[in-house]
GROMACS .gro file of C-alpha atoms in nm:
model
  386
    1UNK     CA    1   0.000   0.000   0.000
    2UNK     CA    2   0.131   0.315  -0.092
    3UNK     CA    3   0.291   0.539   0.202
    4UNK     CA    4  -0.022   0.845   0.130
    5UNK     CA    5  -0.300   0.586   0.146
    6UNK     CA    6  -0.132   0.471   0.492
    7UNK     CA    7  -0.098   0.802   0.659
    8UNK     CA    8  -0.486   0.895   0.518
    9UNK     CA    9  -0.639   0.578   0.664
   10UNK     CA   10  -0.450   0.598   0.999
   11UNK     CA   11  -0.613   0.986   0.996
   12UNK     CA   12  -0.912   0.825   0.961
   13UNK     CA   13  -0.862   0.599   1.198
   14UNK     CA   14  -0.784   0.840   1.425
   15UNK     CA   15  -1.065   1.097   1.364
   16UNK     CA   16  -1.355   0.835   1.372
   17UNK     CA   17  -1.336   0.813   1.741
   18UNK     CA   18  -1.361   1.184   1.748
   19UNK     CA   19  -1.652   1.219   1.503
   20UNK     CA   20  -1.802   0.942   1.703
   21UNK     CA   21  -1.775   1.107   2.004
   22UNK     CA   22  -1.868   1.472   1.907
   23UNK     CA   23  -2.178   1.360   1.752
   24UNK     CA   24  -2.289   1.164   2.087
   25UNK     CA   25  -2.193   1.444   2.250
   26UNK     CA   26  -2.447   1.659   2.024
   27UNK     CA   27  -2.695   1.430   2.024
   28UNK     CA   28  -2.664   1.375   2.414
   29UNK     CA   29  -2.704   1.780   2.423
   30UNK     CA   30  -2.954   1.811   2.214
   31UNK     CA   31  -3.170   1.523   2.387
   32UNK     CA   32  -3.143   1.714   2.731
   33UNK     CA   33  -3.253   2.001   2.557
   34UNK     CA   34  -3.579   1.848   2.470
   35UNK     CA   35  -3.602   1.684   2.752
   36UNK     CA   36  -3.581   2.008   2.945
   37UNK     CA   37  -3.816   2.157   2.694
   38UNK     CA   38  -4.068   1.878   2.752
   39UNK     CA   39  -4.066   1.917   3.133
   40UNK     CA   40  -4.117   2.292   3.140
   41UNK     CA   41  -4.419   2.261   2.910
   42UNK     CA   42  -4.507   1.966   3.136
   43UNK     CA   43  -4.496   2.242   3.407
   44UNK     CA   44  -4.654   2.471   3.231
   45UNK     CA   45  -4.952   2.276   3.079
   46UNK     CA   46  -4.977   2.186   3.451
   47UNK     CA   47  -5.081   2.511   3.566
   48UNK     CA   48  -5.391   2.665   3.514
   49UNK     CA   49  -5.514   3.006   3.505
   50UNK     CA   50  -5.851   3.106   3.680
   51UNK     CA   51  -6.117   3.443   3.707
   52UNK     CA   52  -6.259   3.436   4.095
   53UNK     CA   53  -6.531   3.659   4.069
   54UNK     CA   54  -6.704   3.770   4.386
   55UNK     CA   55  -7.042   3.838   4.400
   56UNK     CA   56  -7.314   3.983   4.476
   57UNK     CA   57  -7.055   4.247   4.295
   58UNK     CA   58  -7.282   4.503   4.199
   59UNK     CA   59  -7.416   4.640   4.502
   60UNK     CA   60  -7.640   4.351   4.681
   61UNK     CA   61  -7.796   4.244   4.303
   62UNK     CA   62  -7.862   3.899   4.294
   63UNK     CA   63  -7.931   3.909   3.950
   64UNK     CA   64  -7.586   3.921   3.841
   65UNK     CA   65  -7.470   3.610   3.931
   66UNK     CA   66  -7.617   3.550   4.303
   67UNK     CA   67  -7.408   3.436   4.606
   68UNK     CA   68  -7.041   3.328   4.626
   69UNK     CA   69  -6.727   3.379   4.428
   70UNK     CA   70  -6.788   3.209   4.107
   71UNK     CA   71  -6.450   3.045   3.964
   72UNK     CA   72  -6.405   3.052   3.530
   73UNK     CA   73  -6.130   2.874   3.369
   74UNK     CA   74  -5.913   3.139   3.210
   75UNK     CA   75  -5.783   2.884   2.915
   76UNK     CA   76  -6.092   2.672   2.864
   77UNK     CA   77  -6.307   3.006   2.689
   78UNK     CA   78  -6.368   3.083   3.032
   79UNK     CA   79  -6.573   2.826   3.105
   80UNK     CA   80  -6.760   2.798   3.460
   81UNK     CA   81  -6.597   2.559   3.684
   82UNK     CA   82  -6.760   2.585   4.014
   83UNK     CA   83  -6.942   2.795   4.275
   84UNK     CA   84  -6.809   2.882   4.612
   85UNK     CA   85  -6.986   2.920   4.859
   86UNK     CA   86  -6.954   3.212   5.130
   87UNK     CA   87  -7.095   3.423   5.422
   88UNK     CA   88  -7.100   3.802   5.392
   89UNK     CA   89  -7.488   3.843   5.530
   90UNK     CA   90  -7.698   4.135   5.550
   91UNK     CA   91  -7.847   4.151   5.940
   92UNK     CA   92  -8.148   4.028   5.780
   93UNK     CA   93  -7.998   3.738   5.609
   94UNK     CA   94  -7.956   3.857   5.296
   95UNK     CA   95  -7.629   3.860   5.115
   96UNK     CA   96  -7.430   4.169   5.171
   97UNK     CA   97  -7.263   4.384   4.886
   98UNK     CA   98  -6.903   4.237   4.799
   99UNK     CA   99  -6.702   4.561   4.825
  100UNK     CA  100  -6.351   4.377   4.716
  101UNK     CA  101  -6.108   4.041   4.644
  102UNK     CA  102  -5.751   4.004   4.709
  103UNK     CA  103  -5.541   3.694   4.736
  104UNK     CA  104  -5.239   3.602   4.992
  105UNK     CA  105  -5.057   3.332   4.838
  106UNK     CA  106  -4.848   3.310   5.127
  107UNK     CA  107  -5.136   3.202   5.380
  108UNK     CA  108  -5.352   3.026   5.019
  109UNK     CA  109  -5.602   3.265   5.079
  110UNK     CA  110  -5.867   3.432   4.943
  111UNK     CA  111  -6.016   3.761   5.073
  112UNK     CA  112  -6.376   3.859   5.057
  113UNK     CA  113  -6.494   4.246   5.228
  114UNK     CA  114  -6.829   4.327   5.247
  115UNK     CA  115  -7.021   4.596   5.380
  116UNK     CA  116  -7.019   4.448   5.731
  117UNK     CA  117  -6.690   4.232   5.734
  118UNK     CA  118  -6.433   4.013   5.596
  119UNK     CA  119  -6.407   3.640   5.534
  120UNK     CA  120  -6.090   3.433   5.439
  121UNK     CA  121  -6.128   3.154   5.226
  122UNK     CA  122  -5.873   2.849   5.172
  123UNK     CA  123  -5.776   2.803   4.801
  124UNK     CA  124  -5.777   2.444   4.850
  125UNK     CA  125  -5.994   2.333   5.029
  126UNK     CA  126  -6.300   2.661   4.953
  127UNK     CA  127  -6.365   2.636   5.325
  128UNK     CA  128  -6.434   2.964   5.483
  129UNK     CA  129  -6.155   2.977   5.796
  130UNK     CA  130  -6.293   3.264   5.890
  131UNK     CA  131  -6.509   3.595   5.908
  132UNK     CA  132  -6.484   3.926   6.114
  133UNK     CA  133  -6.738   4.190   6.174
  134UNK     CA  134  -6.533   4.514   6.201
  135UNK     CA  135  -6.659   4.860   6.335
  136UNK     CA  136  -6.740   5.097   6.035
  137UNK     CA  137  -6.804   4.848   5.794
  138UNK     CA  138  -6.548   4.773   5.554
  139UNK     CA  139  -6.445   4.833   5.170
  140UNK     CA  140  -6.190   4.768   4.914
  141UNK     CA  141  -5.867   4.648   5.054
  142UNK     CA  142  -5.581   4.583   4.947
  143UNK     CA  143  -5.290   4.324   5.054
  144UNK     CA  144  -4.892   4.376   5.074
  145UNK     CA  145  -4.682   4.155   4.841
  146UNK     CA  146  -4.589   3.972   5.102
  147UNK     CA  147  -4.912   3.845   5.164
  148UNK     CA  148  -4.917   3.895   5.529
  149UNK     CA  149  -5.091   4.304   5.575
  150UNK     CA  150  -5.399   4.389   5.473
  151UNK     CA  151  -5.515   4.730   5.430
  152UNK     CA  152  -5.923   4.733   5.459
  153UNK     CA  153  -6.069   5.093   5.458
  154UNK     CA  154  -6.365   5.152   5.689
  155UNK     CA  155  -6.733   5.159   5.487
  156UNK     CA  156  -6.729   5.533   5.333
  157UNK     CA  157  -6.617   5.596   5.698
  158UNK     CA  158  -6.320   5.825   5.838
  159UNK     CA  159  -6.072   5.519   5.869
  160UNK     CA  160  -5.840   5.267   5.717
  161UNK     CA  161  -5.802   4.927   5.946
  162UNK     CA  162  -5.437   4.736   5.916
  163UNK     CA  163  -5.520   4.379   5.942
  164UNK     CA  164  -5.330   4.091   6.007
  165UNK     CA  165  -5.397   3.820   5.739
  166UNK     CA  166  -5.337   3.586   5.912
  167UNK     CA  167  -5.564   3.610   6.195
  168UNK     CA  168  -5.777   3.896   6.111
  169UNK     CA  169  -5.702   4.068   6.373
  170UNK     CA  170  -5.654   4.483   6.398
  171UNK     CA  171  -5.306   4.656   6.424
  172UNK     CA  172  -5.363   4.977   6.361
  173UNK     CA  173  -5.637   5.209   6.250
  174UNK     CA  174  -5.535   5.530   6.027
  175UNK     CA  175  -5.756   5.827   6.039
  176UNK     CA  176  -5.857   5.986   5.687
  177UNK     CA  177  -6.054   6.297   5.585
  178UNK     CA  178  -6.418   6.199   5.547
  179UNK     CA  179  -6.481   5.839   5.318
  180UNK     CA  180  -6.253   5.591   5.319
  181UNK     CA  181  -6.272   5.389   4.999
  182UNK     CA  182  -6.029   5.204   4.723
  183UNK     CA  183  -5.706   5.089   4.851
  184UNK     CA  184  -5.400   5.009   4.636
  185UNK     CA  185  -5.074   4.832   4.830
  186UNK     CA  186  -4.762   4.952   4.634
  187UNK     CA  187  -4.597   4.657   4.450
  188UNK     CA  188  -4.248   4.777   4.636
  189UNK     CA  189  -4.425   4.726   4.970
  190UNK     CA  190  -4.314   5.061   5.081
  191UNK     CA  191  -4.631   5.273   5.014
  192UNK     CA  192  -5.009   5.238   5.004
  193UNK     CA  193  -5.264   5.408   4.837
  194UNK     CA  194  -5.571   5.569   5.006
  195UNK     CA  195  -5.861   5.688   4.790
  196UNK     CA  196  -6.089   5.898   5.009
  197UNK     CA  197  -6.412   5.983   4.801
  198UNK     CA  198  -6.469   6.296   5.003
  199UNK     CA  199  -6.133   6.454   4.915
  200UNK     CA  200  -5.959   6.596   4.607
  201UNK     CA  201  -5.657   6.443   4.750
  202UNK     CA  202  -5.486   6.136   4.735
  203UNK     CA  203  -5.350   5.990   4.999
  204UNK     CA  204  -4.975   5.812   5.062
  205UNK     CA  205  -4.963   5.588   5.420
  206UNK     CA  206  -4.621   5.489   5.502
  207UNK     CA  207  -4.638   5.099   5.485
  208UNK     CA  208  -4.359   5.020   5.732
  209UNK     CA  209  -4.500   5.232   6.022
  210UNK     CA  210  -4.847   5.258   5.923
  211UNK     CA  211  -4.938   5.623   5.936
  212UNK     CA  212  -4.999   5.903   5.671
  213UNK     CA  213  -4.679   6.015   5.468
  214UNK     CA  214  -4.832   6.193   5.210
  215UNK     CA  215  -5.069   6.300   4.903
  216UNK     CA  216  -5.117   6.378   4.588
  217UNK     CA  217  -5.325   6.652   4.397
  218UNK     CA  218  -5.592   6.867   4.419
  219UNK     CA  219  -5.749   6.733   4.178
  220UNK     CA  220  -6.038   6.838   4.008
  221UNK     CA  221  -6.290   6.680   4.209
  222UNK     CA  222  -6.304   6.390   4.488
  223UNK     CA  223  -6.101   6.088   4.417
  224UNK     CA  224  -6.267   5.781   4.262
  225UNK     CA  225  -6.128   5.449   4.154
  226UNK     CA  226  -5.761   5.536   4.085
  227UNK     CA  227  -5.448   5.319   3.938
  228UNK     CA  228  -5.076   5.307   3.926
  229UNK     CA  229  -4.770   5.227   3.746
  230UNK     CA  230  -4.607   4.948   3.821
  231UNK     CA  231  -4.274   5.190   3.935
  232UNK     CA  232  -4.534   5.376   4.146
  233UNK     CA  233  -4.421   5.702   3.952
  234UNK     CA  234  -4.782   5.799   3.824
  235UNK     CA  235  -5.088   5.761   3.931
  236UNK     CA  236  -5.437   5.785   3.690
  237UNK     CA  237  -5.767   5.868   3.852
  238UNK     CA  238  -6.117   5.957   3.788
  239UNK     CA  239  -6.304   6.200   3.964
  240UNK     CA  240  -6.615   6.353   4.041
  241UNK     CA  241  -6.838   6.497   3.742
  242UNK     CA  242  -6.540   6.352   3.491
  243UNK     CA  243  -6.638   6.153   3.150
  244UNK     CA  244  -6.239   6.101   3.147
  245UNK     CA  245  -5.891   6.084   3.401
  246UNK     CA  246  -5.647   6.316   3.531
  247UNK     CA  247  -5.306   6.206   3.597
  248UNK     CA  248  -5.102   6.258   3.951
  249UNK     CA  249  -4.713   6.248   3.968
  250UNK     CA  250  -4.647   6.043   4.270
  251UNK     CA  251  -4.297   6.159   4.349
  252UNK     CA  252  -4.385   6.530   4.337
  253UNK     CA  253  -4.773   6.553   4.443
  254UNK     CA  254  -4.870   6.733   4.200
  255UNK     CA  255  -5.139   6.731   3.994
  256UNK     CA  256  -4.972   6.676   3.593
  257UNK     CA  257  -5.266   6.614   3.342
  258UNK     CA  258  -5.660   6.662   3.297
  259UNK     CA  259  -5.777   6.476   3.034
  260UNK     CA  260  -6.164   6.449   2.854
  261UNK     CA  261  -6.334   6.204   2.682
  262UNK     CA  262  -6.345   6.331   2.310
  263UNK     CA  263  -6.690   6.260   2.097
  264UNK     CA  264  -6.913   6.153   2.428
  265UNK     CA  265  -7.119   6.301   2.615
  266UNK     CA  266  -7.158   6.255   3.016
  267UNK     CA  267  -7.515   6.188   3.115
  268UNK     CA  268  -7.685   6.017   3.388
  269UNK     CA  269  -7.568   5.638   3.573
  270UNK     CA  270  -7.725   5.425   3.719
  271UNK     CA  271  -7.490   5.314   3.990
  272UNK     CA  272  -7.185   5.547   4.141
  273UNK     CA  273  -7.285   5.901   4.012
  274UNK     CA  274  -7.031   5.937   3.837
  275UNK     CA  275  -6.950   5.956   3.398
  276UNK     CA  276  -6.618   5.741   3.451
  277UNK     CA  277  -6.628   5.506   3.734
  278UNK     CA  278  -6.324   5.244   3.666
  279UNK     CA  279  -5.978   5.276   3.522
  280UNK     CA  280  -5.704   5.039   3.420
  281UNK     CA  281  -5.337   5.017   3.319
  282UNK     CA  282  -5.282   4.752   3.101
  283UNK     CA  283  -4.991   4.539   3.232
  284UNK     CA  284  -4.726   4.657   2.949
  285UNK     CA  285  -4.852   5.007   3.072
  286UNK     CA  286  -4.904   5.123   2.669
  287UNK     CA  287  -5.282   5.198   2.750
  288UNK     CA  288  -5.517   5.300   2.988
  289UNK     CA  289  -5.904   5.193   2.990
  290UNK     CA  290  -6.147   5.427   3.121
  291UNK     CA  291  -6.534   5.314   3.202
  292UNK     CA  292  -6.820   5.573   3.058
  293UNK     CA  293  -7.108   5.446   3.265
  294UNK     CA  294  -7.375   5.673   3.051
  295UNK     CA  295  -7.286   5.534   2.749
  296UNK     CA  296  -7.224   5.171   2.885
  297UNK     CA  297  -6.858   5.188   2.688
  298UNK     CA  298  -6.476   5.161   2.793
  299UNK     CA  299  -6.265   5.417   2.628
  300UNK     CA  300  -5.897   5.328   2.509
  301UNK     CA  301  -5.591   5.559   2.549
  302UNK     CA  302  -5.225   5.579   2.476
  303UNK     CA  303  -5.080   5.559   2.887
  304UNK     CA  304  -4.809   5.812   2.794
  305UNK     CA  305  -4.880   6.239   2.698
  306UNK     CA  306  -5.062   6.347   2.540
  307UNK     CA  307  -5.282   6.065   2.623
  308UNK     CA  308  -5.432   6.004   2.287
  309UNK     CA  309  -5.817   5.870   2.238
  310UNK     CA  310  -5.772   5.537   2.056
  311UNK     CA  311  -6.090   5.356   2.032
  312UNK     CA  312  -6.427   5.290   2.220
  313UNK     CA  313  -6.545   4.961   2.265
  314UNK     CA  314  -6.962   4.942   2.342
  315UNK     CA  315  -7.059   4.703   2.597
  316UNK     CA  316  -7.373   4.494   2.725
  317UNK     CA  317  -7.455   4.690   3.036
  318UNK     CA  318  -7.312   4.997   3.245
  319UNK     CA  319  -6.936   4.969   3.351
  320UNK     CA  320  -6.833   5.057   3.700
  321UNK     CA  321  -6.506   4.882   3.704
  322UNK     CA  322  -6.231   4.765   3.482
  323UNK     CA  323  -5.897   4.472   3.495
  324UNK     CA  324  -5.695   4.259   3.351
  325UNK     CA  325  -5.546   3.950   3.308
  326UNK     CA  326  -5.168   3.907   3.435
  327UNK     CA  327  -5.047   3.829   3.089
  328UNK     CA  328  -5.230   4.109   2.941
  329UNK     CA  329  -5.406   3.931   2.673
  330UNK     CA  330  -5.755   3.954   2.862
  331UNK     CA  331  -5.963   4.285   3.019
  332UNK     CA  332  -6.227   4.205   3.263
  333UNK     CA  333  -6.452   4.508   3.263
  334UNK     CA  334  -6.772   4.445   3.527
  335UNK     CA  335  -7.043   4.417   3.267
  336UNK     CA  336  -6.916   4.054   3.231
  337UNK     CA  337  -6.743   4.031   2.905
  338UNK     CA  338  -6.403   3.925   2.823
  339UNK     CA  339  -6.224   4.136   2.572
  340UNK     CA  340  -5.906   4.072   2.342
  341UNK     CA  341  -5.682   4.333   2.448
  342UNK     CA  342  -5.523   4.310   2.108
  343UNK     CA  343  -5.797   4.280   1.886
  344UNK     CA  344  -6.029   4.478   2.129
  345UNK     CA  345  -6.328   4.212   2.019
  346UNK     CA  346  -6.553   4.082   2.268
  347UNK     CA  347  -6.468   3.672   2.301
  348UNK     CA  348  -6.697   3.556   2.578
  349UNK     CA  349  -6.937   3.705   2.808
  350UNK     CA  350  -6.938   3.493   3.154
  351UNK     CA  351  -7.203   3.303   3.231
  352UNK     CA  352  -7.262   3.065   3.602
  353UNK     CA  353  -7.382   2.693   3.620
  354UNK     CA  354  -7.725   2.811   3.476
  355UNK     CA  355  -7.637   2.997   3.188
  356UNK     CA  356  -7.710   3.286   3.382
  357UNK     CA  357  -7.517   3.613   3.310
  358UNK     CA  358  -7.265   3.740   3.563
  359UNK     CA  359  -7.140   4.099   3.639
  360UNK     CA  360  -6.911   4.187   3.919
  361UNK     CA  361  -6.669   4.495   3.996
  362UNK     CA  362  -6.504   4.267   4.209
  363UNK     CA  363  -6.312   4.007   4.023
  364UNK     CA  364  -5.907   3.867   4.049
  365UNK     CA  365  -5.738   3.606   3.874
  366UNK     CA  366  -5.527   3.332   4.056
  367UNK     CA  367  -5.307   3.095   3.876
  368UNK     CA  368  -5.240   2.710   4.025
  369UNK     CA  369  -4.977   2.450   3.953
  370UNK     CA  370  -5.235   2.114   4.063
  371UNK     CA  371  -5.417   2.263   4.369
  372UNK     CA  372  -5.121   2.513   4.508
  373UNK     CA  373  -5.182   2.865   4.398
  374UNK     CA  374  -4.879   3.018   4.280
  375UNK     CA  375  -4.961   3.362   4.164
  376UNK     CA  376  -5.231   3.630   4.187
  377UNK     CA  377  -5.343   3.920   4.012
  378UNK     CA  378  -5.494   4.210   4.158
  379UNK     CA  379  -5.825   4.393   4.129
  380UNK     CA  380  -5.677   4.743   4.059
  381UNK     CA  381  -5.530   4.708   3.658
  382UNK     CA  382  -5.240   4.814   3.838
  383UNK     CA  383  -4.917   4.838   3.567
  384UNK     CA  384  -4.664   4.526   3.498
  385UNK     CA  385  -4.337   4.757   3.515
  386UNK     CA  386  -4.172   4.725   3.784
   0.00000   0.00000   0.00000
């Protein structure tokens, strides 16, 4: 054999192994790949995505949905899954107005405030573990990040209560102007938002000690249902007498932007008093949705100056309240649709275990992985931006 052909087939001979073993190598790699891939869509298909819905959510109206927190599964075309049932009475025995929901994933918790009290509910098992009467009445709260401090204003009364989660018990109460309200914990876990109804002001509580730190405004008329950015930086709000928002800087306290709803005219509600009664942030903060209870429609703007009027969407009854889904893709105003953020088309409208339709201002979602919650939402259409 010729001395070339030698040397060539000992190359060989010698880069086989290494072929050999660079391709196992690859294949090896790309097999854990997959099988990485496979087990976080494993995880992933194993989670699901729910709308708890408390209600009666519109005032004490059975007819939207009667008693309980209904539950809707958020990736089955919001299908209803089940009914839970809950206290929350009237002193007559009638169910009481649910005035908000929050979750504490921390204690697996679920948080219903009515007019009269609060009730904690266990995610897994839907047993009530508890309910408190408080002094005052009670409103929409709000819960830290943590999951352990509740902020629960008084019913249109001259107080906040901090609550322990856990227990329900009192720590503190915090003095207001007139009527305390709508309650939004900063996602920091530094500040809290108090929306007094009788005030042009909005107020800033110090979260760490639990007292009044600051506020924000005048604006041009008492504060109604108000939301943030997700850097707590600005806050939108609607007032009084408004078919539209102003805009607060929350670093400054001043008062930075008034801004009308173009092409529509206020006239009279039904529920609140009030043109716009609800406004949300989406979660990539690029728009804002404002309610126009007159003309039972959300309004769509740009979230950044000048603010600009994008669309109107009509819907099936009066709006009083407005949120989203964590990912963004959904908006949950409380005239019971369920709205493509994206394509702004209506996809559902929710409907309970009788085919019954269902309204509620007071809705969150909560995510699971098997029967652990993992994540919550909040009520507020506060922004994703953190």
């Amino acid at each position: 054999m010729p001395k070339t052909c030698v040397m060539k087939l000992n190359m060989w001979n010698y880069r086989l192994p290494l072929l050999l073993t660079v391709f196992l190598l690859a294949a090896g790699e790309q097999a854990s790949v997959k099988a990485q891939t496979h087990a976080a869509n494993s995880q992933k298909s194993a989670e699901k995505r729910y709308l708890y819905v408390g209600v009666p959510g519109i005032r004490d109206y059975m007819g939207y949905g009667g008693h309980g927190i209904l539950v809707f599964d958020m990736d089955n075309n919001h299908r209803f899954v089940k009914r839970i049932a809950t206290q929350g009475l009237h002193p007559d025995g009638k169910p009481s107005n649910v005035k908000g929901i929050a979750v504490s994933i921390p204690l697996n918790s679920v948080y219903v405030s009515t007019i009269e009290g609060l009730q904690r509910i266990d995610l897994t098992t839907d047993k009530v573990v508890w309910e408190k009467k408080f002094d005052g009445g009670c409103d929409r709260m709000a819960i830290s990040s943590d999951g352990l401090t509740m902020y629960l204003p008084s019913f249109e009364n001259t107080f906040w209560n901090v609550v322990d989660c856990k227990t329900g018990d009192l720590i503190k109460k915090i003095p207001v102007y007139k009527r305390a309200h709508n309650t939004i914990y900063g996602p920091a876990g530094n500040a809290v938002y108090l929306d007094d109804i009788g005030s042009p002001w909005l107020y800033i509580a110090d979260a760490k000690k639990n007292e009044l730190a600051g506020k924000v405004g005048p604006f041009a008329n008492n504060v109604r249902p108000f939301t943030i950015n997700g850097k707590e930086t600005l806050v939108y709000v609607t007032v009084d007498s408004l078919l539209g928002f102003e805009v607060g800087d929350l670093k400054t306290g001043k008062k930075i932007a008034h801004v009308e709803v173009e092409g529509w005219e206020p006239g009279p509600v039904r529920r609140h008093g009030d043109p716009s009664h609800g406004i949300g942030l989406t979660p990539d903060e690029k728009e804002l949705w404002v309610c126009d209870g007159h003309n039972m429609r959300l309004h769509v703007f740009s979230a950044e100056a000048p603010y600009q009027q994008l669309t109107t969407i009509p819907l099936q009854d009066m709006p009083g309240w407005i949120m989203f889904s964590m990912d963004g893709r959904y908006a949950y105003p409380s005239s019971g649709e369920v709205i493509d953020v994206k394509t702004r088309k209506i996809l559902f409208t929710l409907k309970d275990e009788f085919n019954n339709s269902v309204g509620s201002e007071k809705m969150v979602e909560v995510d699971f992985d098997g029967n652990k919650p993992v994540r919550a939402g909040n009520q507020f259409g506060i922004g994703g931006k953190r």
